[in-house]
Short mmCIF file of C-alpha atoms and ligand atoms in Angstrom, two decimals:
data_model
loop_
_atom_site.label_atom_id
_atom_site.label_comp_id
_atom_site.label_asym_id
_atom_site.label_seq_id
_atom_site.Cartn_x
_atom_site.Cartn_y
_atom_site.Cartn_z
CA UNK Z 902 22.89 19.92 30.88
CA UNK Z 903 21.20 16.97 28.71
CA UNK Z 904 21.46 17.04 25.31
CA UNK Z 905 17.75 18.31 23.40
CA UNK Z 906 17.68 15.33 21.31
CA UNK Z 907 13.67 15.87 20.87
CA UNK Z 908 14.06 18.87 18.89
CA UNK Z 909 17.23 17.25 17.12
CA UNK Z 910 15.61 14.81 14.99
CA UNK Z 911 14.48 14.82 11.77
CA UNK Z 912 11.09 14.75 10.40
CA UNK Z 913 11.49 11.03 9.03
CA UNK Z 914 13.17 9.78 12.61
CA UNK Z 915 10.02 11.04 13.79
CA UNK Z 916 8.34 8.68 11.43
CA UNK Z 917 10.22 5.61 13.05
CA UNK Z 918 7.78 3.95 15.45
CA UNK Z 919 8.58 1.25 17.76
CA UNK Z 920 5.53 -0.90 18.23
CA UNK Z 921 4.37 -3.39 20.97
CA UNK Z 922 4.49 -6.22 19.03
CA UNK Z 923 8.92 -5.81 18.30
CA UNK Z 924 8.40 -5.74 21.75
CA UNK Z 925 7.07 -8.82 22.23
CA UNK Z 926 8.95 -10.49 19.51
CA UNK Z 927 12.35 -9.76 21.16
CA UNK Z 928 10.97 -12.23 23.86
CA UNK Z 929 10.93 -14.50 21.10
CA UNK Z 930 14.70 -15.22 20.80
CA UNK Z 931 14.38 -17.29 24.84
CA UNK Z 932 15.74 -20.81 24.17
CA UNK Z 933 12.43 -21.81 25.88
CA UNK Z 934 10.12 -20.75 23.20
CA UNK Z 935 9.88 -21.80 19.74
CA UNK Z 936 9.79 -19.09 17.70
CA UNK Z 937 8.42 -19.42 13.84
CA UNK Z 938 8.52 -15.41 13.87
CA UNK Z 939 11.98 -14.84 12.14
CA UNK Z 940 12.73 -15.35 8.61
CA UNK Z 941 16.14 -17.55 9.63
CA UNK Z 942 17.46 -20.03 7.54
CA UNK Z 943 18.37 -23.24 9.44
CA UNK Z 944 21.73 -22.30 11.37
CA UNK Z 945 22.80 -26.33 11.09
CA UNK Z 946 22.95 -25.90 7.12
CA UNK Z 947 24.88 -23.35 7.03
CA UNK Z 948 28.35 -24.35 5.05
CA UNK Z 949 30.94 -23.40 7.82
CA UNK Z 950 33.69 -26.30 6.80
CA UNK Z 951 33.76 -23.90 2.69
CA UNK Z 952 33.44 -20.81 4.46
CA UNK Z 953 36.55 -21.61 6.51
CA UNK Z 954 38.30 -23.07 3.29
CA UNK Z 955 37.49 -19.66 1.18
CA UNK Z 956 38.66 -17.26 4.41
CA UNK Z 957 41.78 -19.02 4.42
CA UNK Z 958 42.46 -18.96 1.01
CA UNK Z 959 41.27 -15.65 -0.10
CA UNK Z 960 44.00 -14.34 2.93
CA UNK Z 961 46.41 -16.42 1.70
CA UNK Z 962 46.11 -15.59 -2.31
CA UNK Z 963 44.70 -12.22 -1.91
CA UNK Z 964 45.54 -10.95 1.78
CA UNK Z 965 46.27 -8.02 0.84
CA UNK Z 966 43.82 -6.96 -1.39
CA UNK Z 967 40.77 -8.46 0.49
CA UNK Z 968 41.28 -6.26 3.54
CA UNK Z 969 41.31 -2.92 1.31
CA UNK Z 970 38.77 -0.83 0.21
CA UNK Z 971 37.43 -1.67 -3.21
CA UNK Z 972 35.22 -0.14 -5.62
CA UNK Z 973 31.78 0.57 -4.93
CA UNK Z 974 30.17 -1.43 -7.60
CA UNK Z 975 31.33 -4.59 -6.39
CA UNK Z 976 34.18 -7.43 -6.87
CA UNK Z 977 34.47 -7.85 -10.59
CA UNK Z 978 34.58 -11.62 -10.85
CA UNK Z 979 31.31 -11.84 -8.50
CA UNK Z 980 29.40 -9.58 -10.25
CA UNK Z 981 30.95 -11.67 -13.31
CA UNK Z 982 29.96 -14.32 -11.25
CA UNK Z 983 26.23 -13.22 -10.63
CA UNK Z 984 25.88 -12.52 -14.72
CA UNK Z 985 26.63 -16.16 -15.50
CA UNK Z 986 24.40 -17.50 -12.49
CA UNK Z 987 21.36 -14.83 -13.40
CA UNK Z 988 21.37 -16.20 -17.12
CA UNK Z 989 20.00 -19.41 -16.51
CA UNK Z 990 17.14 -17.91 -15.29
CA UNK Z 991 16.91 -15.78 -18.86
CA UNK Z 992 18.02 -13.12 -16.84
CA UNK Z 993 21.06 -11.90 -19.44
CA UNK Z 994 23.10 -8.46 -18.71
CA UNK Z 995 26.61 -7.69 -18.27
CA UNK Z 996 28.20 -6.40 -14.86
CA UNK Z 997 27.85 -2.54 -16.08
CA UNK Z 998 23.76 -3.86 -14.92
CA UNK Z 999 25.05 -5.35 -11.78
CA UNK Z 1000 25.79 -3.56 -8.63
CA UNK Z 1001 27.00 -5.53 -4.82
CA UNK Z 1002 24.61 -4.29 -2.25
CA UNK Z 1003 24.90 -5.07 1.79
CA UNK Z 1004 22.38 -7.43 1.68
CA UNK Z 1005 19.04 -6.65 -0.29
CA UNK Z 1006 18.06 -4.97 2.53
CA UNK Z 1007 20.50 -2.24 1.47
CA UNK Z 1008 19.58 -2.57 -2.09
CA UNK Z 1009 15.95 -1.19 -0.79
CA UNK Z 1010 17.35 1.49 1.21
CA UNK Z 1011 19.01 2.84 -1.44
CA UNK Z 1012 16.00 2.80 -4.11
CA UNK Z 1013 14.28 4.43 -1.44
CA UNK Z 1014 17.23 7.42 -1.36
CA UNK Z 1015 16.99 7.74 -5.17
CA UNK Z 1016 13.64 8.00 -6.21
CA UNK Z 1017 11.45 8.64 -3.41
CA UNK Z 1018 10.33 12.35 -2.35
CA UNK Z 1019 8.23 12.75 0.70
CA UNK Z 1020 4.74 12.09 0.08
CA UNK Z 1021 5.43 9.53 -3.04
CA UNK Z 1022 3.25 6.90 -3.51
CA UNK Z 1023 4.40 3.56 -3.82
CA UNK Z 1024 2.50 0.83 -4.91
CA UNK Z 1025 2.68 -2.84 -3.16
CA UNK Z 1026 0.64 -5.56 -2.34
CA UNK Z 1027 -0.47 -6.45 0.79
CA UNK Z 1028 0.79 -7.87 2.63
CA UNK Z 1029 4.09 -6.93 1.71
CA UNK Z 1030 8.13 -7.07 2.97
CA UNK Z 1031 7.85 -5.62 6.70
CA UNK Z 1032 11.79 -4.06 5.80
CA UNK Z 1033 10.84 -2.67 2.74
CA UNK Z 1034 7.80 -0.83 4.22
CA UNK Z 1035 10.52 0.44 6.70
CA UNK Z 1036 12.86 1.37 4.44
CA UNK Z 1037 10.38 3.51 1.93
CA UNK Z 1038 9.09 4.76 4.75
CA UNK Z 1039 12.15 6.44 5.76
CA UNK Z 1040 11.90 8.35 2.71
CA UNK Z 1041 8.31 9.60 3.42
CA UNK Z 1042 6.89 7.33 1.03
CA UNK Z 1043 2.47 6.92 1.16
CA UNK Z 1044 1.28 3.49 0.20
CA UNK Z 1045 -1.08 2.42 -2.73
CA UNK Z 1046 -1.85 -1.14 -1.76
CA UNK Z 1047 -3.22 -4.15 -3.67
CA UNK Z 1048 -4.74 -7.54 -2.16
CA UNK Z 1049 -3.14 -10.59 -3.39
CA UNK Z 1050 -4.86 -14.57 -3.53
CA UNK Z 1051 -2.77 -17.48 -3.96
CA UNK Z 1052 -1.84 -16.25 -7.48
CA UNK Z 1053 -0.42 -13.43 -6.17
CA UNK Z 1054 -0.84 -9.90 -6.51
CA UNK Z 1055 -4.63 -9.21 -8.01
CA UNK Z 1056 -3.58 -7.66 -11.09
CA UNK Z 1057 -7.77 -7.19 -12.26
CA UNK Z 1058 -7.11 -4.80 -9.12
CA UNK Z 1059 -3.82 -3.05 -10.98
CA UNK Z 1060 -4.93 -0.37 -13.19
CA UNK Z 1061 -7.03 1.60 -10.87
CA UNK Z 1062 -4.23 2.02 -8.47
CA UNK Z 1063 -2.16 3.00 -10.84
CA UNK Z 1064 -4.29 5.72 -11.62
CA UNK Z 1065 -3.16 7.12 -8.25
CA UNK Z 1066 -0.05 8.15 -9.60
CA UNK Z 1067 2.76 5.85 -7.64
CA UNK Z 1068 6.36 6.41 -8.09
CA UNK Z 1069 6.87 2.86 -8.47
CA UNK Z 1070 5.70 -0.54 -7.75
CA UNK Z 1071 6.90 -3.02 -5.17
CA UNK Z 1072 6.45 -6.25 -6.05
CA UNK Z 1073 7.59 -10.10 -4.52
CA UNK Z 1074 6.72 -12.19 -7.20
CA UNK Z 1075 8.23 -15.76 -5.92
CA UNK Z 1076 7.07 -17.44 -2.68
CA UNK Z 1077 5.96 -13.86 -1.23
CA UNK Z 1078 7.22 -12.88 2.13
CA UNK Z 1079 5.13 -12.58 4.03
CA UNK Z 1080 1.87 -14.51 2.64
CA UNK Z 1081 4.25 -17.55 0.75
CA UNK Z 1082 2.05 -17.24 -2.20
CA UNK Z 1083 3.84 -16.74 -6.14
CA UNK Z 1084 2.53 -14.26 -8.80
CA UNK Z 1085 1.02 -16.60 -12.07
CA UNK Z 1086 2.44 -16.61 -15.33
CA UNK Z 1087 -0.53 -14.59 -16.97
CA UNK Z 1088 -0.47 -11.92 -14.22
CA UNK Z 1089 3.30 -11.17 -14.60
CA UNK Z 1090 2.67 -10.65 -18.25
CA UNK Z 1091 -0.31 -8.42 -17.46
CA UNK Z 1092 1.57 -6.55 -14.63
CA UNK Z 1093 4.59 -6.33 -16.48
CA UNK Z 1094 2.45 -5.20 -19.74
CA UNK Z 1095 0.61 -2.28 -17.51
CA UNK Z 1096 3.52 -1.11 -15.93
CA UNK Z 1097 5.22 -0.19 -19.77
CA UNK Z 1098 2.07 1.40 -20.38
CA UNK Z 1099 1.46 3.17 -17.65
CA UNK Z 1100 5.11 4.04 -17.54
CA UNK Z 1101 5.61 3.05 -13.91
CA UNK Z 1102 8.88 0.79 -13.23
CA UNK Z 1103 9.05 -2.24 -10.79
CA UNK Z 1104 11.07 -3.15 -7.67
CA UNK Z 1105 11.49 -6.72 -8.42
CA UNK Z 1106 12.31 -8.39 -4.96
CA UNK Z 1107 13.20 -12.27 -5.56
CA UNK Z 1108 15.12 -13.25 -2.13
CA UNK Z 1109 13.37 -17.41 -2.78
CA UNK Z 1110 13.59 -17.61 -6.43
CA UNK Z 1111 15.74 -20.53 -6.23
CA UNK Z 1112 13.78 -21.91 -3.23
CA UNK Z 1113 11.46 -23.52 -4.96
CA UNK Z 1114 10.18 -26.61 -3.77
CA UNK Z 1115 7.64 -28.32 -6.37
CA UNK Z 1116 6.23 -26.89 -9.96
CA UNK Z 1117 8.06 -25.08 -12.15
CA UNK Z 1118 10.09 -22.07 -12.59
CA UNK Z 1119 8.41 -18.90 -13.58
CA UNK Z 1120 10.28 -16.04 -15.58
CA UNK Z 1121 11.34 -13.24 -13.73
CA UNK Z 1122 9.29 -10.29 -14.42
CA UNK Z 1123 12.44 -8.05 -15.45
CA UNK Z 1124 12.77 -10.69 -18.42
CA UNK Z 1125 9.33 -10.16 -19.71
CA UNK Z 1126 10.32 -6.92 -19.62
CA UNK Z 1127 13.19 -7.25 -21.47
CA UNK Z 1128 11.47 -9.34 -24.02
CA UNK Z 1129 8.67 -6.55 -24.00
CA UNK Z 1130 11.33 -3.89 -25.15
CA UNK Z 1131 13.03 -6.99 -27.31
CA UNK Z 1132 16.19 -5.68 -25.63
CA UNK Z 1133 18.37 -8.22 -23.88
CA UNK Z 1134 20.39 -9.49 -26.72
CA UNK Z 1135 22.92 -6.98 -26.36
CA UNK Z 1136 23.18 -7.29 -22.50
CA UNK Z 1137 22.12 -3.44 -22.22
CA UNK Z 1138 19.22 -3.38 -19.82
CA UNK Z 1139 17.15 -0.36 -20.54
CA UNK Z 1140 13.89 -1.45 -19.43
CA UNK Z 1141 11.52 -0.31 -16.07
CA UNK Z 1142 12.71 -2.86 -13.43
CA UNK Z 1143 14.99 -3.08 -11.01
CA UNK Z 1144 15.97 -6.63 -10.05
CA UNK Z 1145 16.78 -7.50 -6.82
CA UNK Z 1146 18.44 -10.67 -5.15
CA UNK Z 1147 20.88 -11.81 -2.04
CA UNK Z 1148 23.08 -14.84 -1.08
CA UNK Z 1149 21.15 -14.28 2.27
CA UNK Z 1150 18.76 -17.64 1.94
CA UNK Z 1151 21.24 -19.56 -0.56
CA UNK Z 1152 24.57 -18.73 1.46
CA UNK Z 1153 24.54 -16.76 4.58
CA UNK Z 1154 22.91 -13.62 5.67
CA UNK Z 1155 25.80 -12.93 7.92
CA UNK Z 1156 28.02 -12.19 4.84
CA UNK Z 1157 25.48 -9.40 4.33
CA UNK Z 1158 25.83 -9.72 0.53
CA UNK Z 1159 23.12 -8.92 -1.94
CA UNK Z 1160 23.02 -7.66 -5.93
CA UNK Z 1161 20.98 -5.02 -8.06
CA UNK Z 1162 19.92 -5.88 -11.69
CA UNK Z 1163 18.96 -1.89 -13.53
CA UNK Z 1164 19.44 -0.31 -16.39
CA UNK Z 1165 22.93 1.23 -15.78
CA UNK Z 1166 21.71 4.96 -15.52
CA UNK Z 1167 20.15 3.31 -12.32
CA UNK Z 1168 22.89 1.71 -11.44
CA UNK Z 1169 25.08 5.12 -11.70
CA UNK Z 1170 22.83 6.61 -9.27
CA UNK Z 1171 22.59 3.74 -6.81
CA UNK Z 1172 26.33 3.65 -6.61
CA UNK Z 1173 26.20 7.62 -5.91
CA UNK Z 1174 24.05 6.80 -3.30
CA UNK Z 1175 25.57 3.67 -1.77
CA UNK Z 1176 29.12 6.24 -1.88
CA UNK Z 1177 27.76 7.99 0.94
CA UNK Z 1178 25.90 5.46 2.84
CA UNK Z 1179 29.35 2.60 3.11
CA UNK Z 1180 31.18 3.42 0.12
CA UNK Z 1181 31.18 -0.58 -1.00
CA UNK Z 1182 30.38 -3.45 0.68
CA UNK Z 1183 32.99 -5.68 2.38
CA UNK Z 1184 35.91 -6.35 -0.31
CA UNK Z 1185 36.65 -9.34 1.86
CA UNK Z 1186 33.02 -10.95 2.06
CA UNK Z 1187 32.50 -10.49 -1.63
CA UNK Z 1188 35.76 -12.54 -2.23
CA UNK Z 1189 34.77 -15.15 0.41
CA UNK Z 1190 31.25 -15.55 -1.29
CA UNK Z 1191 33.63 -15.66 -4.76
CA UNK Z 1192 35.44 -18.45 -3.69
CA UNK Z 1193 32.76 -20.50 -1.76
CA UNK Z 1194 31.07 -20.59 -5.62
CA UNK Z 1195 33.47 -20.70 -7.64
CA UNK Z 1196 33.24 -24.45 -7.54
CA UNK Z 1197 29.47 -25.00 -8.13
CA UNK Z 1198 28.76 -25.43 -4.44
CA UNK Z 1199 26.25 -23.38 -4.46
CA UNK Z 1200 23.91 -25.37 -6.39
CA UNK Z 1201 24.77 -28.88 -4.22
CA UNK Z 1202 23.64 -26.48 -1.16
CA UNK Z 1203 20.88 -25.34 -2.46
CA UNK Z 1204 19.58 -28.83 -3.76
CA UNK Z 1205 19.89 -29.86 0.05
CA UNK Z 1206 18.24 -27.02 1.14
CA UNK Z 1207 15.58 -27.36 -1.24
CA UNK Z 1208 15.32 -31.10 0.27
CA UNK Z 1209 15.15 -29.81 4.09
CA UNK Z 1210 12.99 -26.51 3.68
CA UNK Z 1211 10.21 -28.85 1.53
CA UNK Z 1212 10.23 -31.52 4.37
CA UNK Z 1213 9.77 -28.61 6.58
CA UNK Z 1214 7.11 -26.72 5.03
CA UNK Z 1215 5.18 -29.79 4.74
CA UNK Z 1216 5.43 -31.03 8.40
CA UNK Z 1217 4.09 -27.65 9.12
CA UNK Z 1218 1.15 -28.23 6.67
CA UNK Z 1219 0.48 -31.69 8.14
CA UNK Z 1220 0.59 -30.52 11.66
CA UNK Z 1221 -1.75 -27.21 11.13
CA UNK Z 1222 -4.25 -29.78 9.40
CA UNK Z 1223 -4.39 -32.21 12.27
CA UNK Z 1224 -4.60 -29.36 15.01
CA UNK Z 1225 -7.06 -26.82 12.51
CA UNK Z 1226 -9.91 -28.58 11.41
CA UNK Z 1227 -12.07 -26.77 8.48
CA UNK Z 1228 -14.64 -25.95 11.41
CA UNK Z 1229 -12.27 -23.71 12.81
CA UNK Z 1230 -12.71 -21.36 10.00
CA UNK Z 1231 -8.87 -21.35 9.86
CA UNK Z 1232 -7.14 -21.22 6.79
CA UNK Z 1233 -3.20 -20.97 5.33
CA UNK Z 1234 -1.27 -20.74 2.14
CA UNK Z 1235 0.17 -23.80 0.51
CA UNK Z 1236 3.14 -22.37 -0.70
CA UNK Z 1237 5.49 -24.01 -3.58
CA UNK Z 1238 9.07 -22.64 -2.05
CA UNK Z 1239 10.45 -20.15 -0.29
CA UNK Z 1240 10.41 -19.79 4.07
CA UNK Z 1241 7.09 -18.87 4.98
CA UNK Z 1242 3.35 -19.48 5.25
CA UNK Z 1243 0.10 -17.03 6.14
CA UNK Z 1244 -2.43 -17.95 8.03
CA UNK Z 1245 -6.08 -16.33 8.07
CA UNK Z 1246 -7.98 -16.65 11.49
CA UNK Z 1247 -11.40 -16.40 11.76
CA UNK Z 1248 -11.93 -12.10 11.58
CA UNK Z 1249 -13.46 -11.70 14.72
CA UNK Z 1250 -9.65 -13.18 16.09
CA UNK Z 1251 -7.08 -10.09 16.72
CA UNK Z 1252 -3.70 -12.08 15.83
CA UNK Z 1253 -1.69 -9.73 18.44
CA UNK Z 1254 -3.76 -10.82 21.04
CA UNK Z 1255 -3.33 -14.09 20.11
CA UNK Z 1256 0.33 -13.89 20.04
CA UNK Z 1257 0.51 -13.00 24.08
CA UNK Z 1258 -1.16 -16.31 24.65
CA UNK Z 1259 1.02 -17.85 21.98
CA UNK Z 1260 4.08 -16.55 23.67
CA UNK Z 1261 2.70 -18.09 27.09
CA UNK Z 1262 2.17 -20.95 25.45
CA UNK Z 1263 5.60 -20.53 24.51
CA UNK Z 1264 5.20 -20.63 20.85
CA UNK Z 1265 5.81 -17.42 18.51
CA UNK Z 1266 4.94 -15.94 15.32
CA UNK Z 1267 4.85 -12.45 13.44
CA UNK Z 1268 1.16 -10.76 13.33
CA UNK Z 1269 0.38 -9.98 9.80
CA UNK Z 1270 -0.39 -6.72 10.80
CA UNK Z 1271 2.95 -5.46 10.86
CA UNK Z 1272 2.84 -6.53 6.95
CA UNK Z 1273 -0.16 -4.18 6.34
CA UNK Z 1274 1.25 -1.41 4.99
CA UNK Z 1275 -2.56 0.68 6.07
CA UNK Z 1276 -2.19 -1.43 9.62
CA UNK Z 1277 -5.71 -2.13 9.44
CA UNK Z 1278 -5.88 -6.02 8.86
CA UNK Z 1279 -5.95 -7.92 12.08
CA UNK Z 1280 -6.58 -11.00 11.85
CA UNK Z 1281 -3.56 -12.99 10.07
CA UNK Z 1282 0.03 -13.93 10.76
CA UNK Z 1283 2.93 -15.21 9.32
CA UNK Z 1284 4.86 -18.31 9.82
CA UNK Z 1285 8.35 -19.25 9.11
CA UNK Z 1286 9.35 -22.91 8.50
CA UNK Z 1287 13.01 -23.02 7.42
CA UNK Z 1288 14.25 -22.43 11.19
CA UNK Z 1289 12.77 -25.04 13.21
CA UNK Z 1290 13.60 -28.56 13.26
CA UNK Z 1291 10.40 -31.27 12.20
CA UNK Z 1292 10.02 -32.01 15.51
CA UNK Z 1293 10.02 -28.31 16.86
CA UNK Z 1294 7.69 -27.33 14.31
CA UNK Z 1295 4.97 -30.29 15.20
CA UNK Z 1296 4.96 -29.39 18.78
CA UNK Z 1297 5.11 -25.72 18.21
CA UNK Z 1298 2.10 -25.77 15.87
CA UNK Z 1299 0.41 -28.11 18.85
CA UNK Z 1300 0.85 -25.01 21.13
CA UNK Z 1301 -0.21 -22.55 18.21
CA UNK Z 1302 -3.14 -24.36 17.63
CA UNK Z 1303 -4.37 -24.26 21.37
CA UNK Z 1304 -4.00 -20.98 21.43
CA UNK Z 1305 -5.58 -20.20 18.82
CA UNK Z 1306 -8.54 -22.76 19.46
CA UNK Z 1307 -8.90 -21.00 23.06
CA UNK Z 1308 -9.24 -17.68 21.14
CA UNK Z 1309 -11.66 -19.24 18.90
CA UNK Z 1310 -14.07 -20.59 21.38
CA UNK Z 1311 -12.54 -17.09 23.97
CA UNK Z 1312 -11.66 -19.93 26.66
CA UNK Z 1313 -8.34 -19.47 28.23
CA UNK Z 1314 -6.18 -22.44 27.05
CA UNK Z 1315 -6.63 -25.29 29.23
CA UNK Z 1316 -3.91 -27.25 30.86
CA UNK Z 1317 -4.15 -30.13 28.36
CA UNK Z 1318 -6.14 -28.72 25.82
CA UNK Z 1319 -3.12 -29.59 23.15
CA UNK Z 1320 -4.36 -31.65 20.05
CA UNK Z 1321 -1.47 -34.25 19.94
CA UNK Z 1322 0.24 -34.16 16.90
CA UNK Z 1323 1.66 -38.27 16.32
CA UNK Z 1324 5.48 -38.06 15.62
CA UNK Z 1325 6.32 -39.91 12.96
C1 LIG X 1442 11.54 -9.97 0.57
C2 LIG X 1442 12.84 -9.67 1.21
N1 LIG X 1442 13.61 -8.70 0.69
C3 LIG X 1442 14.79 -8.39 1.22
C4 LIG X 1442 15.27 -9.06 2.32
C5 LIG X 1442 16.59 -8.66 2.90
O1 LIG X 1442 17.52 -9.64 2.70
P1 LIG X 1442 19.09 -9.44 2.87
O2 LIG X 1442 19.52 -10.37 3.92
O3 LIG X 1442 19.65 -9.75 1.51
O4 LIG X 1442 19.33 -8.01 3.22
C6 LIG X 1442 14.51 -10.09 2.90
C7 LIG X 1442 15.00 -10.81 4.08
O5 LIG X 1442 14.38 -11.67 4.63
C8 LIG X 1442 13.27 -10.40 2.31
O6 LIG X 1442 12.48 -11.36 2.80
#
């Protein structure tokens, strides 16, 4: 007899879709195609020679303890770690305010397990975080959206939909993933002002804070907040946002290794929560990541990767300029750091369409649809820039921008129909 799985699930695994498009993307990963769909940092940068060094000397100085279970708010001297690191960006708590998550990503499901009943509201902007839309959604969580521009979210657009009542707002202040763009100065301090008035707290997700490639760096909004409630001498964090950030894009994502920022009733309840779901996250990892920064590495790596990503991010401007003229009503963010970069196709174009001639064309990228949290906006995508070598990314923008030309004048793509883009 076969198990009745149907009638096993839950309501919210009911709520789990698969969709065409993850469909398509998993095609995406063939060495034949160049894929700017991901969010990857560049593999080649990635500091294997320190990571070796740490393993071996973590095992040798602390064998023991790095291969047994630990407690769930994290390794002491990386949270300790994380305290000194967060101050220079005014962000100034002690580890009671810090809690080790498995990767943001983690961090997200867990807000989502605390606070959010089925049918809550949640306020983001769209486009927002694909895995944070997954994540809330889990819960049963209803979306309040807001438009952003290239200042970010449109805070004139704020106060209405917060008249709706969410539970909470998620918001992506630096270098946005998906659309690239970075919430102004003034609108932090107006968001940031509403949300104490209105009493409704913010998810603070800052994964490219330090991936910041020209102009200068912004305050985080939970230190306006902190400055709004004049509270941060004291390194007590009683304020209405939860932080969030990762050693995914600075480090590796493969340690899996990400860090909370609350007030510490928050962080009481998140490390209820994160008891049941993998009662801490790996002692071992949080060591290795200890040891890899102990030394100041960190910031030498992340200089270089600033270097690389920029050079990146601006060989995919130059290339989308020379294959996009203005006359193909196409238009993209210019954005100051982070991985990625939105484009906005004419709106009779349907970007999943486009991508199955894109992934002919062997070329890939993520509809922005998927970042929608109503699914309704169909004409925009998102591209990543960190993954693909200068070269790869002129000739895969070449192939983008044939396919999207053929959409634009609905010709198939022509054998030959590539704009050249001149290597350097
Ligand atoms: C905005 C945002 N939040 C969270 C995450 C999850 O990151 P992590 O690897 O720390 O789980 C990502 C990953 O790309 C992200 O872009």
């Amino acid at each position: 007899m076969s198990a009745p799985w149907q009638q096993r699930y839950a309501q919210r695994t009911q709520r789990m879709t698969s969709s065409a498009i993850r469909e398509l993307l998993k095609l995406t990963s063939r060495a034949d195609i160049i894929s700017f769909a991901g969010g990857l940092p560049a593999p080649e940068l990635f500091p294997v020679e320190q990571v070796r060094a740490a393993v071996d000397t973590v095992l040798t100085e602390h064998g023991t303890s790095a291969l047994q279970y630990s407690t769930t708010e994290g390794y002491p001297p990386l949270r300790e770690m994380i305290t000194r690191h967060m101050a220079r960006y005014g962000i100034k708590v002690g580890i009671e305010s810090v809690l080790i998550t498995t990767g943001s990503q983690e961090a997200l499901d867990l807000i989502g397990k605390i606070l959010i009943n089925p049918g809550d509201r949640i306020l983001t902007e769209t486009p927002s975080y694909l895995g944070a839309l997954q994540a809330f959604t889990m819960y049963g969580a209803d979306y309040v959206s807001v438009p952003i521009d290239d200042d970010g979210l449109e805070t004139s657009r704020l106060e209405e939909a917060l008249r709706a009542g969410p539970k909470f707002m998620y918001i992506l202040p630096n270098f946005q993933n998906p659309a690239g763009v970075t919430l102004s100065l003034p609108r932090r301090r107006e968001l940031v002002g509403l949300s104490d008035r209105y009493g409704i707290p913010i998810v603070e997700d800052d994964p490219y804070g330090q991936l910041r490639y020209e102009g200068q760096h912004l305050p985080p909004l939970v230190v306006l907040d902190a400055e709004l409630h004049n509270d941060h001498q004291n390194g007590r964090y009683r304020g209405g946002v939860i932080y969030l950030s990762t050693f995914s894009k600075t480090l590796a994502p493969g340690l899996r290794l990400g860090w909370v920022v609350a007030p510490t009733e928050v962080i009481q309840r998140l490390v209820m929560a994160k008891q049941g779901t993998d009662l801490h996250s790996s002692t071992f990892d949080q060591m290795v990541a200890h040891e890899v920064a102990r030394s100041g590495f960190i910031d030498q790596h992340v200089a270089r990767l600033r270097e690389v990503y920029r050079r990146r991010r601006d060989v995919m401007l130059q290339a989308l300029e020379q294959v996009l003229p203005p006359e193909t009503g196409v238009r993209w963010t210019r954005p100051h750091g982070g991985l990625f970069l939105w484009v906005t196709l004419p709106e009779s174009l349907d970007a999943s369409r486009l991508l199955e001639t894109a992934v002919e064309e062997k070329v890939a990228f993520v509809p922005g649809v998927c970042f929608d949290p109503a699914g309704l906006v169909r004409n925009t995508m998102r591209l990543n820039f960190s993954n693909a070598s200068e070269p790869m990314i002129r000739e895969g923008i070449a192939r983008l921008g044939a396919a999207i030309i053929g959409h634009v004048s609905h010709r198939p793509v022509a054998a030959g129909a590539r704009v050249a883009v001149p290597l350097p």
